[in-house]
XYZ file of C-alpha atoms in Angstrom:
423
model
C 9.317 -0.477 23.068
C 7.310 -4.013 21.881
C 4.583 -3.306 19.409
C 2.848 -6.185 21.044
C 2.296 -4.383 23.998
C 0.607 -1.623 22.457
C -3.251 -0.664 22.993
C -3.542 -0.621 19.076
C -2.427 -3.884 18.712
C -4.506 -5.136 21.232
C -7.527 -4.090 19.870
C -6.964 -3.861 15.985
C -9.633 -5.431 13.702
C -8.261 -8.752 11.893
C -6.242 -8.714 9.649
C -4.835 -11.595 7.337
C -1.020 -12.622 7.153
C 0.252 -11.734 3.890
C 2.715 -13.896 2.313
C 6.466 -12.818 1.628
C 7.376 -11.705 -1.700
C 8.289 -14.851 -3.859
C 10.533 -14.837 -7.225
C 10.036 -12.367 -9.959
C 7.582 -10.255 -10.432
C 6.574 -7.239 -12.770
C 4.490 -4.131 -11.697
C 3.947 -0.636 -12.715
C 4.929 0.538 -9.878
C 6.442 -0.695 -6.244
C 5.823 0.953 -3.025
C 8.163 -0.002 0.152
C 6.203 0.567 3.008
C 2.676 -0.542 4.607
C 2.004 2.361 6.914
C -0.405 4.783 6.000
C 1.888 6.869 3.352
C 2.398 3.498 1.358
C -1.030 2.320 1.692
C -2.525 5.362 0.746
C -0.006 5.479 -2.447
C -0.799 2.138 -3.255
C -4.565 2.794 -3.455
C -4.825 5.856 -5.334
C -2.119 4.416 -7.867
C -4.487 1.006 -8.343
C -7.429 3.374 -8.207
C -5.726 4.727 -11.920
C -5.406 1.639 -12.990
C -1.821 0.778 -12.390
C -0.487 -2.677 -11.288
C 1.229 -2.114 -7.470
C 3.100 -4.394 -5.573
C 3.308 -3.170 -1.938
C 6.247 -4.086 0.046
C 6.522 -4.371 4.127
C 9.126 -5.285 5.926
C 7.194 -7.108 8.941
C 3.075 -6.262 8.995
C 0.977 -3.588 8.010
C 1.033 -0.844 10.152
C 3.874 -1.790 11.906
C 5.651 1.571 12.206
C 4.573 4.878 13.516
C 0.954 4.339 11.287
C 0.173 1.968 13.721
C 1.830 3.290 17.156
C 1.128 6.875 17.271
C -0.906 9.296 19.185
C -3.668 8.765 16.980
C -3.971 12.652 16.354
C -4.995 14.039 12.675
C -3.787 17.929 13.271
C -3.574 20.944 10.563
C -0.807 21.949 9.374
C 3.462 20.688 9.737
C 5.785 20.011 12.227
C 6.848 23.575 11.395
C 5.712 26.861 11.675
C 4.000 28.737 8.847
C 6.433 31.526 9.136
C 9.572 28.943 9.131
C 8.104 27.555 6.087
C 7.846 31.397 4.851
C 11.418 31.759 5.687
C 12.265 28.808 3.541
C 10.423 29.375 0.186
C 7.849 32.124 -0.333
C 4.555 33.577 0.691
C 2.572 32.112 -2.066
C 4.006 28.549 -2.022
C 3.444 28.370 1.675
C 0.075 28.935 1.294
C -0.508 26.213 -1.171
C 1.421 24.235 1.121
C -0.845 25.173 4.024
C -4.002 24.079 1.803
C -2.886 20.618 1.173
C -2.544 19.888 4.874
C -5.808 20.694 4.853
C -6.818 19.111 2.315
C -5.511 16.064 3.846
C -7.942 16.386 6.801
C -10.642 16.129 3.968
C -8.976 13.378 2.230
C -8.709 11.541 5.741
C -12.540 12.137 6.610
C -13.515 10.798 2.818
C -11.209 7.778 2.876
C -13.030 6.524 6.105
C -16.322 7.389 4.701
C -15.711 5.988 1.033
C -13.916 2.583 2.528
C -16.199 2.150 5.698
C -13.028 2.170 7.752
C -13.573 1.609 11.288
C -11.385 3.555 13.114
C -13.053 5.517 15.877
C -12.718 8.593 13.851
C -13.786 11.932 16.198
C -13.151 15.679 15.211
C -12.407 18.141 17.644
C -8.439 18.897 18.669
C -7.260 21.572 21.415
C -3.714 22.534 21.365
C -2.961 24.226 25.010
C -0.580 26.282 26.660
C 1.324 25.809 29.871
C 2.123 29.566 30.473
C 0.991 32.988 29.557
C 3.827 33.586 26.433
C 2.457 30.128 25.002
C -1.040 31.499 25.292
C 0.156 34.580 23.475
C 1.653 32.240 20.732
C -1.417 30.918 20.393
C -3.503 34.083 19.651
C -0.910 34.995 17.314
C -1.189 32.195 15.313
C -5.094 32.204 15.575
C -4.911 35.778 13.613
C -2.169 34.520 11.328
C -3.872 31.490 10.192
C -7.094 33.908 9.486
C -5.304 36.883 7.866
C -2.580 34.984 6.149
C -3.931 31.383 5.285
C -7.646 32.205 5.357
C -8.313 29.361 7.546
C -10.812 30.754 10.848
C -12.426 27.773 11.940
C -9.959 27.643 15.006
C -11.357 29.354 18.340
C -9.275 30.717 21.438
C -9.899 29.625 24.753
C -8.966 31.269 28.298
C -8.337 29.528 31.047
C -12.168 28.867 32.579
C -12.715 27.688 28.708
C -10.359 25.059 29.102
C -10.951 24.218 32.546
C -14.580 23.350 31.607
C -13.331 20.905 29.181
C -10.337 19.297 30.875
C -10.488 18.601 34.946
C -6.837 20.082 35.285
C -5.318 23.394 36.299
C -1.931 22.928 34.005
C -3.395 25.074 31.501
C -3.986 29.133 30.818
C -5.299 28.471 27.492
C -5.721 26.892 24.410
C -6.436 26.879 20.600
C -9.256 24.864 19.503
C -9.667 23.383 15.543
C -13.109 21.590 14.890
C -11.600 20.395 11.592
C -8.710 18.189 13.209
C -9.406 14.993 15.134
C -8.467 11.699 16.422
C -8.670 8.199 15.325
C -7.603 4.173 16.149
C -4.175 4.308 14.056
C -3.884 0.952 13.325
C -7.149 0.487 12.394
C -7.215 3.481 10.039
C -4.346 1.905 8.356
C -5.454 -1.709 7.959
C -8.495 -0.347 6.525
C -6.232 1.499 3.682
C -4.542 -1.658 3.429
C -7.620 -3.592 2.949
C -9.262 -0.878 0.506
C -6.072 -1.176 -1.687
C -6.205 -4.944 -1.765
C -9.864 -4.602 -3.097
C -8.592 -2.285 -5.813
C -5.472 -4.765 -6.673
C -2.712 -4.227 -4.842
C -0.570 -7.089 -4.135
C 0.850 -6.232 -0.238
C 3.728 -8.781 0.549
C 4.473 -8.647 4.140
C 7.822 -9.817 5.896
C 9.299 -8.611 2.515
C 12.137 -6.042 3.683
C 14.026 -4.001 0.558
C 17.528 -4.947 0.718
C 18.543 -3.138 -2.622
C 17.161 -1.056 -5.111
C 18.701 -0.456 -8.669
C 17.784 2.113 -10.623
C 17.165 2.268 -13.888
C 14.133 1.425 -16.498
C 12.891 -0.413 -15.302
C 13.625 -0.272 -11.543
C 15.066 -3.551 -9.498
C 13.922 -3.709 -6.014
C 15.556 -6.716 -4.406
C 14.108 -8.834 -1.013
C 15.533 -11.945 0.346
C 13.253 -14.185 -1.327
C 12.257 -11.923 -4.613
C 12.259 -9.258 -6.844
C 10.271 -6.366 -8.195
C 10.952 -5.111 -11.825
C 8.874 -1.622 -11.736
C 8.426 1.195 -13.954
C 8.234 3.554 -10.449
C 9.028 3.293 -7.070
C 7.734 5.210 -3.999
C 9.749 4.828 -0.675
C 7.556 5.321 2.434
C 9.812 3.927 5.308
C 9.281 6.621 8.410
C 11.253 6.540 11.234
C 12.680 2.444 10.245
C 15.727 2.950 8.546
C 17.556 -0.057 9.332
C 19.162 -1.753 6.416
C 18.128 0.157 2.848
C 20.184 3.320 2.720
C 19.383 6.035 0.900
C 21.377 9.719 0.246
C 17.957 10.967 1.890
C 18.415 8.919 4.910
C 21.058 11.460 6.599
C 18.072 14.011 6.348
C 15.715 12.434 8.869
C 16.342 11.206 12.504
C 14.450 8.759 13.811
C 12.893 9.703 17.087
C 11.459 7.620 19.957
C 8.247 8.845 21.602
C 5.981 7.012 23.795
C 2.565 6.126 25.064
C 0.256 4.133 27.494
C -3.039 3.507 28.012
C -4.858 3.702 31.376
C -7.344 0.356 32.452
C -10.816 1.530 31.583
C -12.259 4.278 33.210
C -15.612 4.220 32.532
C -17.700 6.343 30.677
C -18.525 8.096 33.945
C -15.054 8.663 34.839
C -13.432 9.839 31.703
C -16.276 12.176 30.580
C -15.334 13.663 34.165
C -11.661 14.127 33.158
C -12.122 14.982 29.288
C -15.846 16.248 28.977
C -15.567 16.255 25.097
C -13.985 13.625 23.231
C -11.174 15.732 21.802
C -7.778 15.329 21.196
C -5.570 17.547 23.246
C -1.633 18.384 23.170
C 0.173 21.213 24.775
C 2.484 23.393 22.568
C 6.269 22.278 24.735
C 8.884 21.394 22.353
C 8.726 18.302 24.317
C 4.999 17.865 24.243
C 1.936 15.880 26.219
C -0.403 14.742 23.919
C -3.887 12.683 25.228
C -7.108 11.673 24.288
C -10.006 9.319 24.937
C -10.448 5.897 23.783
C -13.616 4.039 22.372
C -13.537 2.011 25.586
C -13.243 4.809 27.878
C -9.637 5.193 28.402
C -7.037 7.595 28.658
C -4.372 7.583 25.888
C -1.076 9.523 27.017
C 1.804 10.116 25.075
C 4.932 12.151 25.738
C 8.656 12.557 26.325
C 11.090 11.620 23.296
C 14.240 9.852 23.193
C 17.295 11.757 20.826
C 19.536 9.457 21.865
C 17.709 5.979 20.837
C 18.013 4.909 24.515
C 15.318 4.716 26.812
C 17.154 4.848 30.221
C 14.416 5.210 32.471
C 11.343 2.997 32.500
C 9.216 4.045 30.099
C 5.836 3.314 32.186
C 6.695 5.131 35.335
C 7.959 8.134 33.587
C 5.169 8.774 31.316
C 2.698 8.175 34.106
C 4.474 10.805 35.912
C 3.735 12.919 32.778
C 0.247 12.036 32.705
C -0.422 12.795 36.847
C 1.090 15.716 36.193
C -2.170 16.763 34.009
C -4.288 14.784 36.146
C -2.967 14.196 39.582
C -6.885 12.363 39.991
C -5.510 9.267 38.187
C -2.735 8.343 40.536
C -4.563 5.015 41.222
C -4.718 4.111 38.169
C -3.276 1.051 36.129
C -1.902 1.607 33.505
C -3.014 -1.691 30.820
C -0.458 -0.600 27.919
C 3.037 0.872 27.517
C 4.948 1.337 24.279
C 6.832 3.719 22.023
C 8.470 3.763 18.483
C 10.108 6.057 16.090
C 8.946 8.886 14.388
C 10.910 11.007 11.352
C 11.847 14.380 12.028
C 13.539 16.738 9.673
C 16.286 19.566 11.019
C 13.597 22.180 10.163
C 10.551 19.806 11.048
C 9.033 20.393 7.351
C 7.679 17.297 5.329
C 10.604 15.919 3.084
C 9.307 14.459 -0.403
C 11.184 14.109 -3.312
C 13.408 11.426 -6.077
C 15.985 9.853 -5.648
C 16.013 9.219 -9.860
C 13.414 10.328 -12.592
C 11.305 7.421 -11.273
C 12.206 6.873 -7.964
C 9.821 8.844 -5.491
C 10.549 9.225 -1.372
C 7.800 10.355 1.230
C 9.543 11.326 4.578
C 9.725 13.428 7.456
C 6.385 14.011 8.600
C 7.752 15.006 11.881
C 4.618 14.172 14.203
C 1.949 15.048 11.716
C 1.741 11.892 9.808
C -1.635 10.828 10.500
C -3.273 13.121 7.553
C -0.117 14.119 6.263
C 1.313 10.879 5.119
C -1.878 9.968 3.626
C -1.932 13.206 1.520
C 1.306 12.679 0.420
C 0.659 9.095 -0.743
C -2.081 10.502 -3.409
C 0.478 13.403 -4.224
C 3.159 10.735 -5.291
C 0.795 8.889 -6.801
C -0.443 12.064 -9.089
C 3.434 12.611 -9.830
C 3.690 9.179 -11.537
C 0.638 9.662 -13.801
C 1.663 12.987 -14.455
C 0.372 15.551 -12.564
C 3.964 16.289 -10.464
C 3.070 20.197 -9.573
C 1.901 19.635 -6.148
C 4.133 17.007 -5.217
C 7.359 19.406 -6.547
C 6.107 21.739 -4.819
C 7.200 20.373 -1.413
C 10.458 19.697 -3.354
C 11.500 23.194 -3.085
C 11.330 23.061 0.506
C 15.142 23.086 1.407
C 16.441 20.254 3.710
C 19.578 19.794 5.387
C 21.358 16.544 6.715
C 21.643 16.435 10.277
C 25.219 17.306 11.674
C 27.923 14.923 12.496
C 27.268 12.396 9.990
C 26.711 9.005 10.728
C 28.414 8.421 13.803
C 28.127 11.654 15.412
C 24.715 13.208 14.090
C 22.692 11.889 17.387
C 24.866 13.259 19.927
C 24.819 16.409 17.871
C 21.249 16.785 18.255
C 20.974 15.555 21.904
C 23.192 18.612 22.743
C 21.177 20.692 20.524
C 17.533 19.715 21.846
C 18.501 20.798 25.318
C 18.281 24.717 24.416
C 14.163 23.449 23.349
C 13.504 21.537 26.700
C 15.060 24.404 28.338
C 12.828 27.027 26.632
C 9.581 24.604 27.681
C 10.549 25.682 30.808
C 10.703 29.218 30.323
């Protein structure tokens, strides 16, 4: 889908066009990818006194950071139980604490840098069937008893229906510590703050090669950066440059629409509070209000990389299944993009060389966690690598089938989860 068609690009704050990299440049750190993770790493490194060059293949926020559902949520794409199975309970607790700290970091950065991004707090996970309602109740208990996270509140059907004008959900789990925002304006705000701290941002500067060494040499079509350290943050956009870590993530297409402006009275009639909502199906629906009283609704995924059906029509069908009363409403924006998922849905942070770091695999939890990951990479470069290396203990596997077959293999595997959503 065309990024230009997104609601976010249509309502983005003005941003300068940054010139591409030209010639040979020396830096302490070269960051690749100007999304939330890259801008966060660059900002934190510059605040520590490092000379930082940030390279972006297109424009700041062009990828998932600027076109997602905009929901900032606790935890990870993987369940805490699955993380405990991969590492140990103590490490899982520490990872959980980092995910909660990520939300606090987001809040603090918006405040410190006066980022105008329509940040609102409150998130509701909703159940479409009784099995899921029981699972949400178990999750609430697990978070309180094992992780000391007691803010989520369990809602019964009547509670959910008092908040949402739909009968689709039989229960929910509300967290006041999670929320939602305008993701592109948030990313642009981080970039602006990074530049104010001294970061040089070069757009239209796709990296063509990375030559390990001391220093690392990063090449683009029109220039090179020699840097003591490099941080790669490309998310689901893996074309061009190839590294061994690429095969541990899969770019997955997801699709979002925004309605025409509904007016304050009608949008509040649909959603009484300005919370973000997501169901707990594997192929989930998610939605929220915008600052100008639209409904932003996302759902569907494409593991094949091909959107075979009309995106607007298919996503509208999902939207009207939740809110049948919107059948007469016009869609003003229809767009899509790629998120980067891992096999186990846990984030994948690591090193390709002692001075080459990578951040990937946010699996739909990048709004908060990507910013935290950027800070963890900056801390590691500054010699405080304990928390960064904590995530390196998570084992990650390549997707089966290699380059030619991993997508068809994943498509077949996902059929089980699609069927489970129906049970």
